[in-house]
Short mmCIF file of C-alpha atoms in Angstrom, two decimals:
data_model
loop_
_atom_site.label_atom_id
_atom_site.label_comp_id
_atom_site.label_asym_id
_atom_site.label_seq_id
_atom_site.Cartn_x
_atom_site.Cartn_y
_atom_site.Cartn_z
CA MET A 252 -8.14 -45.18 -97.52
CA PRO A 253 -6.25 -47.84 -95.51
CA TRP A 254 -6.55 -47.53 -91.76
CA VAL A 255 -2.82 -47.03 -91.16
CA CYS A 256 -2.80 -44.23 -93.76
CA ALA A 257 -5.68 -42.52 -92.00
CA VAL A 258 -3.53 -42.07 -88.90
CA ALA A 259 -1.05 -39.97 -90.83
CA PHE A 260 -3.74 -37.33 -91.45
CA LEU A 261 -4.57 -36.85 -87.74
CA ALA A 262 -3.58 -33.46 -86.38
CA ASN A 263 -1.09 -33.15 -83.55
CA TRP A 264 -2.70 -32.26 -80.23
CA THR A 265 0.35 -30.81 -78.47
CA GLY A 266 3.82 -29.72 -79.46
CA GLY A 267 6.97 -27.92 -78.37
CA MET A 268 7.60 -29.40 -74.92
CA GLU A 269 7.23 -32.48 -72.76
CA MET A 270 3.71 -32.70 -71.33
CA PHE A 271 1.71 -35.09 -69.16
CA LEU A 272 -1.85 -35.38 -70.45
CA ALA A 273 -4.46 -36.94 -68.14
CA SER A 274 -7.80 -38.26 -69.31
CA CYS A 275 -9.54 -38.21 -65.92
CA SER A 276 -9.77 -36.26 -62.70
CA TYR A 277 -8.80 -39.39 -60.79
CA ILE A 278 -5.24 -39.16 -62.25
CA PRO A 279 -3.16 -36.99 -59.89
CA LEU A 280 -1.19 -34.24 -61.63
CA GLU A 281 0.97 -34.09 -58.50
CA VAL A 282 2.96 -37.11 -59.69
CA PRO A 283 4.24 -35.66 -63.01
CA LEU A 284 4.76 -32.23 -61.41
CA ALA A 285 6.99 -33.85 -58.80
CA ALA A 286 9.17 -35.13 -61.65
CA GLY A 287 9.43 -31.66 -63.19
CA LEU A 288 6.92 -32.56 -65.88
CA PRO A 289 4.08 -30.05 -66.52
CA GLY A 290 0.69 -31.71 -66.80
CA LYS A 291 -2.98 -30.99 -67.37
CA ARG A 292 -6.39 -32.62 -67.73
CA LEU A 293 -7.30 -33.12 -71.38
CA PHE A 294 -10.38 -31.14 -72.32
CA PHE A 295 -11.32 -31.12 -76.00
CA THR A 296 -13.53 -28.62 -77.82
CA SER A 297 -14.62 -30.96 -80.60
CA SER A 298 -14.69 -34.57 -81.84
CA PRO A 299 -11.62 -35.96 -83.61
CA VAL A 300 -10.15 -33.99 -86.45
CA GLY A 301 -9.32 -35.36 -89.86
CA ASN A 302 -9.96 -39.10 -90.23
CA GLY A 303 -9.67 -39.79 -86.52
CA ASP A 304 -13.43 -40.19 -86.32
CA SER A 305 -13.12 -43.51 -88.17
CA LEU A 306 -10.89 -45.17 -85.58
CA LEU A 307 -13.70 -45.85 -83.10
CA PRO A 308 -17.36 -46.62 -83.80
CA ARG A 309 -19.62 -43.61 -84.11
CA ASP A 310 -21.93 -45.03 -81.41
CA PHE A 311 -19.20 -44.49 -78.79
CA CYS A 312 -18.98 -41.73 -76.22
CA PRO A 313 -17.76 -38.52 -77.95
CA TYR A 314 -15.17 -37.93 -75.21
CA SER A 315 -13.48 -41.28 -75.88
CA ARG A 316 -13.60 -40.67 -79.64
CA ALA A 317 -12.00 -37.26 -79.15
CA PHE A 318 -8.78 -39.01 -78.07
CA MET A 319 -8.34 -40.34 -81.61
CA ARG A 320 -5.72 -37.81 -82.70
CA LYS A 321 -1.93 -37.77 -83.04
CA TYR A 322 0.07 -36.65 -80.01
CA ASP A 323 3.49 -35.08 -79.85
CA SER A 324 6.31 -37.58 -79.51
CA ARG A 325 7.39 -36.08 -76.18
CA ASP A 326 4.00 -36.21 -74.54
CA ILE A 327 2.93 -38.80 -71.99
CA LEU A 328 -0.72 -39.68 -72.37
CA ALA A 329 -2.31 -41.19 -69.28
CA ILE A 330 -5.72 -42.83 -69.84
CA ALA A 331 -7.72 -43.99 -66.84
CA GLY A 332 -9.92 -47.04 -66.99
CA SER A 333 -12.90 -44.84 -66.23
CA CYS A 334 -15.29 -46.94 -68.28
CA ASP A 335 -15.31 -49.50 -71.07
CA ALA A 336 -15.24 -46.80 -73.75
CA MET A 337 -12.04 -45.27 -72.34
CA ARG A 338 -10.43 -48.72 -72.16
CA ARG A 339 -11.21 -49.11 -75.86
CA ALA A 340 -9.73 -45.65 -76.50
CA TYR A 341 -6.53 -46.73 -74.78
CA ASP A 342 -6.37 -49.89 -76.93
CA CYS A 343 -6.91 -47.85 -80.06
CA VAL A 344 -4.28 -45.23 -79.20
CA ARG A 345 -1.73 -47.99 -78.71
CA TYR A 346 -2.78 -50.05 -81.76
CA TRP A 347 -2.58 -47.10 -84.14
CA ASP A 348 0.54 -45.69 -82.48
CA LEU A 349 -1.04 -42.32 -81.86
CA ALA A 350 1.23 -41.62 -78.86
CA ASP A 351 4.80 -42.65 -78.19
CA HIS A 352 4.16 -42.85 -74.48
CA VAL A 353 0.69 -43.98 -73.28
CA LEU A 354 -0.08 -45.20 -69.76
CA TYR A 355 -3.13 -47.11 -68.56
CA VAL A 356 -4.15 -46.00 -65.05
CA ASP A 357 -6.43 -48.53 -63.38
CA VAL A 358 -8.64 -46.62 -60.96
CA PRO A 359 -10.58 -48.64 -58.37
CA ARG A 360 -14.30 -48.05 -57.96
CA THR A 361 -14.33 -47.93 -54.16
CA ALA A 362 -12.34 -46.10 -51.50
CA ASP A 363 -11.89 -48.88 -48.92
CA ASP A 364 -8.46 -49.76 -47.53
CA GLY A 365 -7.84 -52.47 -50.13
CA ALA A 366 -8.68 -50.09 -52.95
CA VAL A 367 -6.45 -47.38 -51.50
CA SER A 368 -3.50 -49.80 -51.16
CA TYR A 369 -3.99 -50.99 -54.75
CA PHE A 370 -4.28 -47.46 -56.15
CA ALA A 371 -1.16 -46.36 -54.26
CA HIS A 372 0.67 -49.19 -56.06
CA VAL A 373 -0.78 -47.99 -59.39
CA LEU A 374 0.46 -44.46 -58.70
CA ARG A 375 3.96 -45.73 -57.81
CA GLN A 376 4.00 -47.59 -61.10
CA MET A 377 2.86 -44.46 -62.91
CA ALA A 378 5.76 -42.55 -61.33
CA ALA A 379 8.15 -45.30 -62.45
CA ASP A 380 6.76 -45.20 -65.98
CA ILE A 381 7.30 -41.39 -66.06
CA GLU A 382 10.91 -41.90 -65.03
CA VAL A 383 11.41 -44.44 -67.84
CA ALA A 384 9.76 -42.22 -70.44
CA CYS A 385 11.75 -39.14 -69.32
CA PRO A 386 15.28 -40.24 -68.46
CA GLY A 387 16.83 -38.09 -65.78
CA ARG A 388 13.50 -37.25 -64.10
CA GLU A 389 12.66 -38.70 -60.72
CA VAL A 390 9.56 -38.58 -58.49
CA GLY A 391 11.08 -37.96 -55.08
CA GLU A 392 9.02 -38.03 -51.87
CA THR A 393 9.91 -34.43 -50.92
CA SER A 394 9.08 -33.09 -54.33
CA LEU A 395 5.82 -35.06 -54.36
CA ARG A 396 4.76 -33.53 -51.03
CA LEU A 397 5.56 -30.09 -52.37
CA ALA A 398 3.51 -30.81 -55.51
CA CYS A 399 0.61 -31.90 -53.30
CA GLU A 400 0.84 -28.65 -51.34
CA ALA A 401 0.82 -26.64 -54.56
CA MET A 402 -2.20 -28.48 -56.00
CA ASN A 403 -4.07 -28.14 -52.68
CA THR A 404 -3.59 -24.37 -52.99
CA VAL A 405 -4.72 -24.46 -56.61
CA ARG A 406 -7.87 -26.36 -55.73
CA ALA A 407 -8.61 -23.97 -52.86
CA ALA A 408 -8.33 -21.00 -55.21
CA ILE A 409 -10.82 -22.49 -57.68
CA SER A 410 -13.14 -23.26 -54.75
CA LYS A 411 -13.00 -19.56 -53.90
CA ALA A 412 -14.34 -18.79 -57.38
CA ALA A 413 -17.09 -21.38 -56.96
CA THR A 414 -18.13 -19.75 -53.67
CA SER A 415 -18.40 -16.44 -55.48
CA MET A 416 -20.68 -18.18 -58.00
CA LYS A 417 -22.99 -19.29 -55.18
CA ARG A 418 -23.17 -15.68 -53.98
CA GLY A 419 -24.20 -14.44 -57.43
CA VAL A 420 -20.92 -12.58 -58.05
CA PHE A 421 -19.61 -14.99 -60.63
CA SER A 422 -21.65 -16.90 -63.22
CA ALA A 423 -21.28 -20.66 -63.67
CA SER A 424 -19.88 -20.30 -67.17
CA GLN A 425 -17.23 -17.87 -65.80
CA VAL A 426 -16.28 -20.45 -63.14
CA LEU A 427 -15.87 -23.11 -65.82
CA LYS A 428 -13.72 -20.79 -67.97
CA ALA A 429 -11.61 -19.98 -64.91
CA THR A 430 -11.18 -23.68 -64.13
CA LEU A 431 -10.11 -24.44 -67.71
CA ASP A 432 -7.70 -21.48 -67.70
CA VAL A 433 -6.09 -22.71 -64.48
CA ASN A 434 -5.80 -26.17 -65.96
CA GLU A 435 -3.85 -24.65 -68.87
CA LEU A 436 -1.83 -22.46 -66.54
CA ILE A 437 -0.57 -25.48 -64.59
CA SER A 438 0.88 -26.92 -67.77
CA ASP A 439 2.36 -23.65 -69.03
CA THR A 440 5.48 -23.13 -66.94
CA SER A 441 6.34 -19.97 -68.86
CA ARG A 442 3.57 -18.28 -66.84
CA TRP A 443 4.84 -19.26 -63.42
CA GLY A 444 8.05 -21.34 -63.54
CA ASP A 445 10.75 -18.69 -63.97
CA ARG A 446 12.38 -19.73 -60.70
CA TRP A 447 12.16 -23.44 -61.43
CA SER A 448 14.54 -25.33 -63.67
CA ARG A 449 12.55 -28.29 -64.96
CA ASP A 450 15.78 -30.32 -64.96
CA GLU A 451 15.28 -30.61 -61.20
CA GLU A 452 12.44 -31.93 -59.07
CA PHE A 453 9.53 -29.80 -57.92
CA THR A 454 10.90 -27.22 -55.47
CA MET A 455 9.56 -24.88 -52.81
CA ASP A 456 10.07 -21.98 -55.21
CA ALA A 457 8.01 -23.80 -57.84
CA ARG A 458 5.28 -24.54 -55.30
CA ASP A 459 5.05 -20.90 -54.24
CA ALA A 460 5.18 -19.61 -57.80
CA LEU A 461 2.41 -21.90 -59.05
CA ALA A 462 0.16 -21.28 -56.02
CA GLY A 463 0.67 -17.50 -56.19
CA THR A 464 0.06 -17.27 -59.94
CA VAL A 465 -3.18 -19.26 -59.72
CA ALA A 466 -4.44 -17.24 -56.73
CA ALA A 467 -3.74 -13.98 -58.56
CA GLN A 468 -5.50 -15.27 -61.70
CA ILE A 469 -8.63 -16.24 -59.69
CA ASP A 470 -8.67 -12.91 -57.81
CA LYS A 471 -8.47 -11.05 -61.12
CA LEU A 472 -11.40 -13.02 -62.56
CA ILE A 473 -13.53 -12.53 -59.47
CA ALA A 474 -12.89 -8.80 -59.54
CA GLY A 475 -14.49 -8.73 -62.96
CA GLY A 476 -17.79 -9.84 -61.51
CA GLY A 477 -20.74 -10.59 -63.74
CA GLY A 478 -23.02 -12.89 -61.81
CA SER A 479 -25.91 -14.80 -63.41
CA GLN A 480 -29.29 -13.16 -63.71
CA GLY A 481 -31.24 -16.43 -64.01
CA LEU A 482 -34.80 -16.67 -62.74
CA CYS A 483 -34.62 -20.22 -61.33
CA ARG A 484 -31.72 -21.82 -59.51
CA VAL A 485 -30.58 -25.26 -60.74
CA GLY A 486 -27.63 -27.59 -60.23
CA VAL A 487 -25.81 -29.48 -62.96
CA SER A 488 -24.53 -33.01 -62.72
CA GLY A 489 -23.80 -35.96 -65.00
CA THR A 490 -20.97 -38.07 -66.22
CA CYS A 491 -18.72 -35.92 -68.45
CA LEU A 492 -19.51 -32.29 -69.17
CA LEU A 493 -17.93 -32.07 -72.62
CA ASP A 494 -17.56 -28.31 -72.92
CA LEU A 495 -18.94 -24.93 -71.84
CA SER A 496 -21.88 -24.92 -74.23
CA LEU A 497 -24.34 -26.75 -71.97
CA VAL A 498 -23.94 -24.30 -69.08
CA GLU A 499 -24.04 -21.29 -71.45
CA CYS A 500 -27.27 -22.74 -72.90
CA LEU A 501 -28.87 -23.00 -69.42
CA GLU A 502 -27.90 -19.41 -68.62
CA GLU A 503 -29.37 -18.29 -71.97
CA ALA A 504 -32.59 -20.09 -71.02
CA GLY A 505 -32.89 -18.01 -67.88
CA LEU A 506 -31.56 -20.57 -65.42
CA ASP A 507 -29.14 -19.65 -62.62
CA VAL A 508 -26.64 -22.51 -62.33
CA VAL A 509 -25.57 -22.61 -58.67
CA PHE A 510 -23.37 -25.73 -58.63
CA ILE A 511 -21.72 -27.97 -61.20
CA ASP A 512 -21.08 -31.55 -60.08
CA SER A 513 -18.73 -32.46 -62.93
CA CYS A 514 -15.16 -33.63 -63.53
CA MET A 515 -14.69 -30.19 -65.12
CA SER A 516 -15.70 -28.54 -61.85
CA LEU A 517 -16.50 -29.75 -58.29
CA ARG A 518 -15.23 -33.30 -58.79
CA MET A 519 -11.88 -31.87 -59.93
CA TYR A 520 -11.18 -29.34 -57.16
CA ASP A 521 -13.53 -29.80 -54.17
CA PHE A 522 -11.03 -31.79 -52.06
CA SER A 523 -7.46 -31.69 -50.80
CA VAL A 524 -4.72 -34.22 -50.33
CA ASP A 525 -4.01 -34.97 -46.67
CA ILE A 526 -0.29 -34.47 -46.28
CA GLU A 527 -0.34 -33.42 -42.59
CA SER A 528 -0.70 -36.91 -41.14
CA GLY A 529 2.85 -37.73 -42.15
CA GLY A 530 2.13 -41.21 -43.49
CA ASN A 531 3.09 -42.69 -46.84
CA ILE A 532 2.60 -40.00 -49.45
CA TYR A 533 1.35 -42.43 -52.13
CA GLU A 534 -1.23 -43.85 -49.70
CA ALA A 535 -2.34 -40.28 -48.85
CA LEU A 536 -2.61 -39.37 -52.49
CA ALA A 537 -4.55 -42.53 -53.31
CA ARG A 538 -6.99 -42.16 -50.41
CA SER A 539 -7.67 -38.50 -51.12
CA TYR A 540 -8.35 -38.98 -54.78
CA LEU A 541 -10.55 -42.05 -54.29
CA SER A 542 -12.52 -40.23 -51.59
CA LYS A 543 -13.06 -37.00 -53.53
CA PRO A 544 -16.57 -36.14 -54.78
CA ALA A 545 -17.51 -39.28 -56.65
CA CYS A 546 -18.41 -39.61 -60.28
CA PRO A 547 -20.99 -42.15 -61.54
CA ARG A 548 -18.30 -44.75 -62.18
CA MET A 549 -17.68 -45.19 -58.43
CA PHE A 550 -19.57 -47.68 -56.31
CA MET A 551 -20.64 -45.39 -53.49
CA GLY A 552 -24.19 -46.54 -52.78
CA ASP A 553 -26.47 -43.56 -51.95
CA GLU A 554 -23.57 -41.19 -51.25
CA ARG A 555 -23.87 -39.31 -54.60
CA ILE A 556 -27.63 -38.84 -54.14
CA LEU A 557 -27.18 -37.52 -50.60
CA ARG A 558 -24.33 -35.22 -51.64
CA LEU A 559 -26.34 -33.77 -54.54
CA GLY A 560 -29.29 -33.26 -52.21
CA ALA A 561 -27.03 -31.41 -49.74
CA LEU A 562 -25.55 -29.27 -52.54
CA ALA A 563 -29.05 -28.36 -53.70
CA ALA A 564 -30.17 -27.49 -50.16
CA ARG A 565 -27.14 -25.25 -49.48
CA SER A 566 -27.39 -23.44 -52.79
CA GLY A 567 -31.17 -23.20 -52.97
CA ALA A 568 -31.38 -25.18 -56.24
CA GLN A 569 -34.96 -25.87 -57.37
CA GLY A 570 -33.98 -28.65 -59.76
CA LEU A 571 -31.17 -30.59 -61.39
CA VAL A 572 -30.03 -30.71 -65.00
CA TYR A 573 -28.26 -33.98 -65.74
CA PHE A 574 -26.05 -34.00 -68.82
CA THR A 575 -24.49 -37.10 -70.35
CA PRO A 576 -22.61 -37.53 -73.60
CA LYS A 577 -24.47 -39.68 -76.15
CA PHE A 578 -23.89 -43.43 -75.81
CA CYS A 579 -22.59 -43.07 -72.22
CA ASP A 580 -23.55 -46.30 -70.43
CA LEU A 581 -22.65 -44.89 -66.99
CA GLY A 582 -24.98 -41.93 -67.51
CA TYR A 583 -27.87 -44.13 -68.54
CA TYR A 584 -27.41 -46.27 -65.40
CA ASP A 585 -26.82 -43.32 -63.07
CA PHE A 586 -29.58 -40.90 -64.06
CA PRO A 587 -32.59 -43.04 -63.00
CA GLU A 588 -31.16 -43.47 -59.53
CA ILE A 589 -30.31 -39.75 -59.20
CA LYS A 590 -33.75 -38.74 -60.52
CA HIS A 591 -35.72 -40.94 -58.14
CA GLY A 592 -33.36 -40.31 -55.21
CA LEU A 593 -33.53 -36.54 -55.40
CA ARG A 594 -37.29 -36.63 -55.80
CA GLU A 595 -37.67 -38.79 -52.68
CA ILE A 596 -35.22 -36.96 -50.36
CA ALA A 597 -35.66 -33.38 -51.56
CA GLY A 598 -38.64 -33.23 -53.90
CA LEU A 599 -36.37 -31.97 -56.69
CA PRO A 600 -37.26 -32.48 -60.36
CA SER A 601 -34.54 -33.52 -62.82
CA LEU A 602 -34.00 -32.96 -66.52
CA LEU A 603 -31.92 -35.34 -68.63
CA LEU A 604 -29.99 -33.81 -71.58
CA GLU A 605 -27.54 -35.65 -73.80
CA GLY A 606 -25.48 -34.74 -76.80
CA GLU A 607 -22.16 -34.38 -78.57
CA TYR A 608 -19.63 -31.56 -78.39
CA GLY A 609 -21.38 -28.23 -78.82
CA ALA A 610 -24.72 -29.66 -77.85
CA GLY A 611 -25.65 -26.52 -75.91
CA ARG A 612 -25.60 -24.51 -79.12
CA THR A 613 -28.49 -26.50 -80.57
CA GLY A 614 -32.04 -25.22 -80.57
CA GLN A 615 -33.35 -28.53 -79.20
CA LEU A 616 -31.45 -28.26 -75.88
CA LEU A 617 -32.34 -24.60 -75.50
CA THR A 618 -36.03 -25.37 -76.03
CA ARG A 619 -35.96 -28.11 -73.41
CA ALA A 620 -34.05 -25.88 -70.94
CA VAL A 621 -36.60 -23.10 -71.33
CA ALA A 622 -39.43 -25.58 -70.81
CA PHE A 623 -37.72 -26.84 -67.63
CA ARG A 624 -37.41 -23.27 -66.36
CA GLU A 625 -41.08 -22.64 -67.03
CA MET A 626 -41.98 -25.81 -65.17
CA LEU A 627 -39.87 -24.71 -62.16
CA GLU A 628 -41.48 -21.26 -62.23
CA GLY A 629 -44.91 -22.91 -62.21
CA ARG A 630 -43.98 -25.05 -59.22
CA ARG A 631 -42.72 -22.01 -57.35
CA GLN A 632 -45.89 -20.06 -58.03
CA LEU A 633 -47.97 -22.97 -56.72
CA ASP A 634 -45.85 -23.17 -53.60
CA GLU A 635 -46.25 -19.42 -53.00
CA ALA A 636 -50.00 -19.47 -53.62
#
């Protein structure tokens, strides 16, 4: 089948309304919200559907390949230059005309003043591109500050759920499900935007409605309880946690996951945008996002190792499970440093797991997780002897 014909068989990802779809946690949803445009992080549950799997090589990261699908004509797809694979995904989406509106967001790898200034410029350009793609919408400074306030409240609510996880009230898989639900809630204005006409900029009513709805949702989930009963405490880190299956696998293996350093978890919500200093809002947005808990793509020296060590110490983790999608260059570079660093500063053992979507549902990963738990139990018994 000709390549161009294959595109016609790709399934639509979204439909029915304008939507801003972000590939990376370094892309601020505050900017589209300020323009009255609902947005969300894109999380997939599987590799490409139909013939989309043929548009990128099979030895590519499964997350980048998952972008090979047809998008609704009213959607704005924003792809960050997170890594080389995502840059190739951006090129492919444009070449095969999978999205009518696709933006490339160049995210610096440091958080120094020069990087902040550059990223602020990138975010201004992203706002301008949104205004071009959606005539009549405008990213005003007041509405952008209100959107920042709303997202700060959203992130604080999810942090509340994560704190409950650390106390054993809420399991790690429940926290991830709550995070994904909130991500969908932000984009679904029918659940919170009754007092907000999307023909206008983000308003105080919209801010209060979004923040209140998210807080109520998190409180409802926490009230349900259901903490993990794992025998050994571990943390989870890595490049891109593709779906829930890995954490569910660890819990099935008898491990108590006490923190998740992932762009589906801590790296997405464990920070806030500083809007109190009163400076340029784009500079504040850029600095806050570049300074948030770093992913392996960032050049932060030993900062990630020290932060993971501190997370492990606070939560009582006995080891670290590092997950990376198959063919992820960043993961292959990052894991050896994390493994040796945590062993030196905290004496923590690490387990490397890799796979595609649904990897946690395979017997191989479950077997390795059980073996890791047994090793941790043996270490604990020796320490107690």
